[in-house]
Coordinates of C-alpha atoms in Angstrom, one line a residue:
M1 CA -19.2 -29.4 -1.1
D2 CA -15.5 -30.0 -0.9
F3 CA -13.9 -26.5 -1.4
A4 CA -13.2 -24.3 1.6
F5 CA -14.8 -21.0 2.5
D6 CA -13.4 -18.4 4.9
A7 CA -13.2 -19.4 8.6
R8 CA -16.4 -17.6 9.6
T9 CA -18.5 -19.2 6.9
E10 CA -17.1 -22.7 7.6
E11 CA -17.9 -22.2 11.3
L12 CA -21.5 -21.1 10.5
R13 CA -21.9 -24.0 8.0
A14 CA -20.9 -26.5 10.7
R15 CA -23.3 -25.0 13.2
L16 CA -26.1 -24.8 10.6
L17 CA -25.6 -28.4 9.5
A18 CA -25.9 -29.6 13.1
F19 CA -29.0 -27.5 13.6
M20 CA -30.6 -28.9 10.5
D21 CA -29.9 -32.5 11.6
S22 CA -30.8 -32.2 15.2
H23 CA -33.7 -29.7 15.0
V24 CA -35.1 -28.9 11.6
L25 CA -35.4 -32.2 9.8
P26 CA -36.9 -34.0 12.8
A27 CA -39.4 -31.2 13.1
E28 CA -40.8 -31.6 9.6
E29 CA -43.3 -34.3 10.5
V30 CA -44.1 -32.7 13.9
A31 CA -45.0 -29.4 12.1
R32 CA -47.3 -31.3 9.7
E33 CA -49.1 -33.0 12.6
Q34 CA -49.4 -29.8 14.6
R35 CA -50.7 -27.8 11.5
A36 CA -53.4 -30.4 10.9
K37 CA -54.8 -29.6 14.4
L38 CA -54.7 -25.8 14.2
A39 CA -58.1 -24.0 14.2
D40 CA -56.7 -21.6 11.7
P41 CA -54.5 -23.4 9.1
W42 CA -52.5 -20.1 8.6
D43 CA -51.4 -20.0 12.2
T44 CA -47.9 -21.0 13.0
P45 CA -47.3 -24.5 14.5
A46 CA -45.7 -24.3 18.0
V47 CA -42.6 -26.3 16.8
V48 CA -41.8 -23.5 14.3
E49 CA -41.6 -21.0 17.1
D50 CA -39.4 -23.4 19.0
L51 CA -37.1 -23.6 16.0
K52 CA -36.9 -19.8 15.8
A53 CA -36.0 -19.5 19.4
E54 CA -33.3 -22.1 19.1
A55 CA -31.9 -20.6 15.9
R56 CA -31.7 -17.2 17.5
R57 CA -30.0 -18.7 20.6
Q58 CA -27.4 -20.3 18.4
G59 CA -26.7 -17.1 16.5
L60 CA -28.3 -18.5 13.3
W61 CA -30.5 -15.5 12.7
N62 CA -31.0 -12.9 9.9
L63 CA -28.0 -14.5 8.1
F64 CA -29.2 -13.0 4.7
L65 CA -28.7 -9.3 5.6
P66 CA -25.3 -8.0 4.5
D67 CA -25.7 -4.9 6.6
A68 CA -24.1 -5.7 10.0
E69 CA -26.3 -3.1 11.7
Y70 CA -29.3 -5.2 11.0
G71 CA -28.1 -8.7 10.2
A72 CA -25.2 -11.1 10.2
G73 CA -23.1 -8.9 8.0
L74 CA -22.3 -11.7 5.6
T75 CA -21.4 -11.2 1.9
N76 CA -23.4 -13.0 -0.8
L77 CA -20.5 -15.4 -1.2
Q78 CA -20.5 -16.2 2.5
Y79 CA -24.3 -16.6 2.7
A80 CA -24.5 -18.8 -0.4
P81 CA -23.5 -22.1 1.2
L82 CA -25.7 -21.4 4.2
A83 CA -28.8 -20.7 2.1
E84 CA -28.1 -23.9 0.2
I85 CA -28.3 -25.9 3.5
T86 CA -31.6 -24.3 4.3
G87 CA -32.9 -25.4 0.9
R88 CA -32.9 -29.0 2.1
S89 CA -36.0 -28.1 4.1
P90 CA -37.4 -25.0 2.3
Q91 CA -40.6 -24.9 4.2
L92 CA -39.1 -24.9 7.7
A93 CA -35.4 -23.9 7.7
P94 CA -35.6 -20.4 6.1
T95 CA -38.5 -19.5 8.5
A96 CA -36.6 -20.9 11.5
L97 CA -33.6 -18.6 10.7
N98 CA -35.8 -15.6 9.8
C99 CA -34.5 -15.8 6.3
S100 CA -37.7 -16.5 4.5
A101 CA -39.2 -14.7 1.6
P102 CA -41.0 -12.3 1.2
D103 CA -39.8 -10.9 4.5
T104 CA -36.1 -11.0 3.5
G105 CA -36.7 -8.8 0.5
N106 CA -38.9 -6.5 2.4
M107 CA -36.4 -6.1 5.2
E108 CA -33.7 -5.3 2.6
V109 CA -36.0 -2.6 1.1
L110 CA -36.6 -1.0 4.5
A111 CA -33.0 -1.2 5.5
Q112 CA -31.9 0.4 2.2
F113 CA -34.7 2.8 1.4
G114 CA -36.8 3.2 4.5
T115 CA -37.0 6.3 6.7
E116 CA -36.0 6.1 10.3
E117 CA -39.6 6.0 11.3
Q118 CA -40.4 3.3 8.8
R119 CA -37.5 1.2 10.0
K120 CA -38.5 1.6 13.6
R121 CA -42.1 0.7 13.0
W122 CA -41.7 -2.2 10.6
L123 CA -38.1 -3.3 10.2
E124 CA -37.3 -3.8 13.8
P125 CA -40.2 -6.2 14.5
L126 CA -39.5 -8.0 11.2
L127 CA -35.8 -8.5 12.3
A128 CA -37.0 -9.8 15.6
G129 CA -39.4 -12.3 13.9
E130 CA -42.4 -10.8 15.7
I131 CA -44.4 -10.0 12.5
R132 CA -44.6 -11.0 8.9
S133 CA -45.0 -8.9 5.8
A134 CA -46.1 -9.1 2.1
F135 CA -44.9 -7.7 -1.2
A136 CA -47.8 -6.7 -3.5
M137 CA -46.6 -6.3 -7.1
T138 CA -48.1 -9.0 -9.4
E139 CA -51.6 -8.3 -10.9
P140 CA -54.1 -10.7 -12.5
E141 CA -55.3 -8.4 -15.2
V142 CA -52.0 -7.5 -16.9
A143 CA -48.8 -9.3 -17.9
S144 CA -46.8 -8.6 -14.8
S145 CA -43.7 -10.1 -16.3
D146 CA -43.4 -6.5 -17.7
A147 CA -43.4 -4.5 -14.4
T148 CA -44.3 -1.3 -16.3
N149 CA -47.7 -2.9 -17.0
I150 CA -48.8 -2.7 -13.4
R151 CA -52.0 -0.7 -13.1
T152 CA -52.7 -0.2 -9.4
R153 CA -53.0 3.5 -8.7
I154 CA -51.3 5.4 -5.9
E155 CA -52.7 8.9 -6.0
R156 CA -51.7 11.9 -3.8
D157 CA -54.5 13.5 -1.9
G158 CA -53.3 16.2 0.4
D159 CA -51.2 14.6 3.1
D160 CA -52.2 11.1 2.1
Y161 CA -52.0 8.7 -0.8
V162 CA -55.0 6.7 -1.9
I163 CA -54.5 3.2 -3.4
N164 CA -56.8 1.4 -5.8
G165 CA -56.0 -1.9 -7.5
R166 CA -56.1 -5.7 -7.4
K167 CA -53.1 -8.0 -6.8
W168 CA -52.6 -11.7 -6.6
Y169 CA -50.0 -14.3 -5.6
I170 CA -49.1 -11.9 -2.8
S171 CA -46.8 -14.0 -0.7
G172 CA -47.2 -13.8 3.1
A173 CA -50.6 -12.2 3.0
M174 CA -52.5 -15.1 4.5
D175 CA -50.4 -15.2 7.7
P176 CA -52.4 -13.6 10.6
R177 CA -49.0 -12.1 11.7
C178 CA -48.7 -10.2 8.4
A179 CA -48.7 -6.6 9.6
V180 CA -47.6 -4.6 6.5
F181 CA -47.7 -4.7 2.7
I182 CA -45.2 -3.1 0.4
V183 CA -47.4 -2.1 -2.5
M184 CA -46.2 -1.2 -6.0
G185 CA -48.4 1.0 -8.2
Q186 CA -48.5 4.0 -10.5
T187 CA -48.1 7.5 -9.1
D188 CA -47.5 9.1 -12.5
P189 CA -49.4 7.0 -15.1
D190 CA -48.8 9.5 -17.9
G191 CA -45.1 10.1 -17.2
E192 CA -42.8 10.3 -20.1
D193 CA -40.4 7.8 -18.6
I194 CA -42.3 4.5 -18.1
R195 CA -39.7 3.4 -15.5
R196 CA -40.5 6.4 -13.4
R197 CA -44.3 6.1 -13.3
Q198 CA -44.4 3.7 -10.3
S199 CA -43.7 4.0 -6.6
M200 CA -43.8 1.8 -3.5
I201 CA -45.8 2.5 -0.4
L202 CA -46.3 0.8 3.0
V203 CA -49.8 -0.2 3.8
P204 CA -50.6 -1.6 7.3
R205 CA -52.7 -4.8 7.2
D206 CA -55.6 -3.2 9.2
T207 CA -56.0 -0.2 6.9
P208 CA -59.7 0.2 5.8
G209 CA -60.2 -0.9 2.2
L210 CA -57.5 -3.5 2.2
E211 CA -59.2 -6.9 1.6
V212 CA -57.4 -10.3 1.6
R213 CA -59.9 -12.1 -0.6
R214 CA -58.6 -15.7 -0.9
A215 CA -55.5 -17.9 -0.8
M216 CA -54.1 -18.8 -4.2
R217 CA -52.8 -22.4 -4.6
V218 CA -49.6 -23.4 -6.3
Y219 CA -50.0 -26.8 -8.0
G220 CA -52.6 -27.5 -5.3
Y221 CA -50.4 -26.4 -2.4
E222 CA -51.1 -23.5 -0.2
D223 CA -47.6 -22.9 1.2
H224 CA -48.6 -22.3 4.8
Y225 CA -45.1 -21.8 6.0
H226 CA -44.4 -18.7 3.9
G227 CA -47.7 -17.2 4.8
G228 CA -49.5 -18.3 1.6
H229 CA -50.1 -16.5 -1.6
A230 CA -53.2 -14.3 -1.7
E231 CA -55.5 -12.3 -3.9
V232 CA -55.7 -8.8 -2.4
A233 CA -57.9 -5.9 -3.3
F234 CA -57.2 -2.2 -2.5
E235 CA -60.3 -0.1 -2.6
N236 CA -59.7 3.6 -1.7
V237 CA -57.0 2.6 0.8
R238 CA -55.7 5.7 2.4
V239 CA -52.3 6.0 4.1
P240 CA -50.1 8.9 5.1
A241 CA -47.7 10.3 2.6
A242 CA -44.9 9.5 5.0
H243 CA -45.5 5.8 4.1
L244 CA -44.0 6.2 0.7
V245 CA -40.8 4.2 0.4
G246 CA -38.0 6.2 -1.1
E247 CA -39.1 8.8 -3.6
E248 CA -42.1 9.1 -5.8
G249 CA -41.3 7.4 -9.1
G250 CA -38.6 5.2 -7.6
G251 CA -40.7 2.0 -7.5
F252 CA -39.1 0.3 -10.5
A253 CA -35.6 1.0 -9.3
I254 CA -36.4 -0.3 -5.8
A255 CA -38.0 -3.4 -7.3
Q256 CA -34.8 -4.2 -9.2
A257 CA -32.7 -3.6 -6.1
R258 CA -35.0 -6.0 -4.2
L259 CA -35.2 -8.7 -6.8
G260 CA -31.4 -9.1 -7.4
P261 CA -30.7 -10.6 -4.0
G262 CA -34.0 -12.4 -4.0
R263 CA -33.2 -14.2 -7.2
I264 CA -29.8 -15.5 -6.0
H265 CA -31.3 -16.5 -2.6
H266 CA -33.8 -18.6 -4.5
C267 CA -31.1 -20.2 -6.6
M268 CA -29.0 -21.0 -3.5
R269 CA -31.9 -22.7 -1.8
L270 CA -32.7 -24.6 -5.0
I271 CA -29.3 -26.3 -4.9
G272 CA -30.1 -27.5 -1.4
M273 CA -33.4 -28.8 -2.7
A274 CA -31.6 -30.7 -5.5
E275 CA -29.2 -32.2 -2.9
R276 CA -32.2 -33.4 -0.8
A277 CA -33.6 -35.0 -4.0
I278 CA -30.3 -36.7 -4.8
E279 CA -30.1 -38.1 -1.3
L280 CA -33.6 -39.4 -1.5
M281 CA -32.9 -41.0 -4.9
C282 CA -29.8 -42.8 -3.6
R283 CA -31.5 -44.1 -0.5
R284 CA -34.4 -45.3 -2.5
A285 CA -32.2 -46.9 -5.1
V286 CA -30.3 -49.0 -2.6
S287 CA -33.3 -50.0 -0.6
R288 CA -35.8 -51.1 -3.2
T289 CA -35.8 -54.2 -5.3
A290 CA -37.3 -54.7 -8.8
F291 CA -36.8 -57.3 -11.5
G292 CA -34.4 -59.4 -9.4
G293 CA -32.1 -56.7 -8.0
P294 CA -31.8 -53.3 -6.3
L295 CA -32.9 -50.3 -8.3
A296 CA -29.3 -49.0 -7.9
R297 CA -28.2 -51.6 -10.5
Q298 CA -30.5 -50.2 -13.2
G299 CA -28.5 -48.2 -15.8
V300 CA -31.2 -45.6 -16.1
V301 CA -31.2 -45.0 -12.3
Q302 CA -27.4 -44.7 -12.4
N303 CA -27.7 -42.2 -15.2
W304 CA -30.2 -40.1 -13.3
I305 CA -28.0 -39.9 -10.2
A306 CA -24.8 -39.2 -12.2
D307 CA -26.4 -36.5 -14.3
A308 CA -27.9 -34.9 -11.2
R309 CA -24.5 -34.8 -9.5
V310 CA -22.9 -33.2 -12.5
T311 CA -25.7 -30.6 -12.9
V312 CA -25.6 -29.6 -9.2
E313 CA -21.8 -29.1 -9.2
Q314 CA -22.1 -26.9 -12.3
L315 CA -25.0 -24.8 -10.9
R316 CA -23.3 -24.3 -7.6
L317 CA -20.2 -22.9 -9.3
L318 CA -22.3 -20.5 -11.4
V319 CA -24.2 -19.4 -8.3
L320 CA -21.0 -18.8 -6.3
K321 CA -19.5 -16.9 -9.2
T322 CA -22.6 -14.7 -9.3
A323 CA -22.4 -14.1 -5.5
W324 CA -18.8 -13.1 -5.8
L325 CA -19.5 -10.7 -8.6
M326 CA -22.4 -9.1 -6.7
D327 CA -20.0 -8.6 -3.8
T328 CA -17.2 -7.2 -5.9
V329 CA -18.8 -5.2 -8.8
G330 CA -22.4 -4.9 -7.5
N331 CA -25.7 -6.2 -8.8
R332 CA -25.5 -4.2 -12.0
G333 CA -22.1 -5.7 -12.8
A334 CA -23.4 -9.1 -12.1
H335 CA -26.6 -8.6 -14.2
T336 CA -25.8 -11.3 -16.8
E337 CA -24.8 -13.9 -14.2
I338 CA -27.9 -13.2 -12.1
Q339 CA -30.1 -13.8 -15.2
A340 CA -28.1 -16.9 -16.1
I341 CA -28.6 -18.6 -12.7
K342 CA -32.3 -17.5 -12.7
I343 CA -32.7 -19.3 -16.1
A344 CA -30.6 -22.4 -15.4
T345 CA -31.2 -23.3 -11.8
P346 CA -35.0 -23.7 -11.4
R347 CA -35.2 -25.6 -14.7
A348 CA -32.4 -28.0 -13.9
V349 CA -33.4 -28.6 -10.3
A350 CA -37.0 -29.3 -11.3
D351 CA -35.6 -32.0 -13.7
I352 CA -33.6 -33.5 -10.9
I353 CA -36.5 -33.6 -8.5
D354 CA -38.7 -35.1 -11.3
S355 CA -36.2 -38.0 -11.7
A356 CA -36.4 -38.5 -7.9
V357 CA -40.2 -38.6 -8.2
Q358 CA -40.0 -41.2 -10.9
L359 CA -37.7 -43.3 -8.9
H360 CA -40.1 -43.2 -5.9
G361 CA -43.1 -44.2 -8.1
A362 CA -46.4 -43.5 -6.4
G363 CA -44.6 -42.4 -3.3
G364 CA -43.0 -39.6 -5.2
V365 CA -46.3 -37.8 -5.8
S366 CA -47.6 -38.5 -2.4
Q367 CA -47.5 -36.6 0.9
D368 CA -45.2 -39.2 2.4
F369 CA -42.1 -37.7 0.8
P370 CA -41.2 -34.1 0.2
L371 CA -40.6 -34.5 -3.5
A372 CA -43.9 -33.4 -4.9
E373 CA -43.8 -30.2 -2.9
L374 CA -40.2 -29.6 -3.8
W375 CA -41.0 -30.0 -7.5
A376 CA -43.9 -27.6 -7.2
A377 CA -41.6 -25.0 -5.6
A378 CA -38.9 -25.4 -8.2
R379 CA -41.3 -25.2 -11.1
T380 CA -42.9 -22.1 -9.7
L381 CA -39.6 -20.3 -9.6
R382 CA -39.5 -20.4 -13.4
L383 CA -42.2 -17.8 -13.0
A384 CA -41.4 -16.0 -9.8
D385 CA -39.0 -13.0 -9.8
G386 CA -39.5 -12.8 -13.6
P387 CA -40.3 -15.7 -16.0
D388 CA -37.4 -17.4 -17.8
E389 CA -38.3 -15.9 -21.1
V390 CA -37.9 -12.3 -19.8
H391 CA -34.4 -13.1 -18.5
Q392 CA -33.5 -15.0 -21.7
R393 CA -34.6 -12.0 -23.8
S394 CA -32.5 -9.5 -21.7
L395 CA -29.5 -11.8 -21.6
A396 CA -29.6 -12.4 -25.3
R397 CA -29.7 -8.7 -26.0
R398 CA -26.6 -8.2 -23.9
E399 CA -24.8 -10.9 -25.9
L400 CA -25.9 -9.5 -29.3
K401 CA -24.7 -6.0 -28.4
K402 CA -21.1 -7.3 -28.6
Y403 CA -21.6 -7.9 -32.3
L404 CA -23.6 -4.8 -33.4

């Protein structure tokens, strides 16, 4: 990255790059070894807690939150190059900096929509990295790409709400430190406005009737560092009415507010994942010999590397433009660009990682290199936060309106 950012961002970039080289990347293998010895595979390896303590000591903590009262007070444009750096080690670095999904989105929801009591009980320990959280939206029995399909019921009963439903791929739920779920469900299933039928509510992990049934795998991986992805059942789960987030019927709007920053954060990190793949490709190409010469002399390998570099530079500029628009005209004003990066970035980065896998041969699909896991993460992001086709549909409609 050759162009300059403001002085504060450049200073944080320098510190974060040093932290990655001296602490995070060397800890990757240590974390794997420690996790293999844990009695509960969902517990946190000791080295991760060491990284968190060091990141906090260095002031590399809660960088994602633009509200200076709670986080670093960085704009999206300032945070973008920092999130990209963490994408080089997506399993460890975001967690080390307390910038890991789904906690980031949940903290943003609580900061923006939570009551004072909710922020004190849940936001403060999340900001301190003392607990984890989960966001329960996706359901197995409906097409959750259309959020209005969600069928979980949240029914008022006196001073309480009672929740019934089944969710899956609920990130963070397998972590024993997951203390609270933000649950989205219908409070007004027959309401005239389909976008006002749903609400969000806070459900403590230990509430009777909440059952974490199983861990869901992603291309065979269980994603221990982000607390896994679980199937969760809610059977007559009763919580106080004061646990409602925002107003009744505001769930869809809160989800949109939450997902905008989440989508760009994913894209920022994806660029870092692509940079890691390019680095691994280049190192492999100059160190391996086949058919009488280094792989780096093969034209197809040179094409892969050149195309990857061009693609990354294009994607980065689009992501930075989107970040700038979000800062200057808001998420609504940046709607088209948010959708554009969500469509383009996971697809292109998965292709880059796939080329790196191909160059590594059998090693590329093994546990000895991070490429297989990086590819699984990139491919999954074509589904997470809304599948590509939903964003393509919406973006195309905006373009067509200009001609109607």
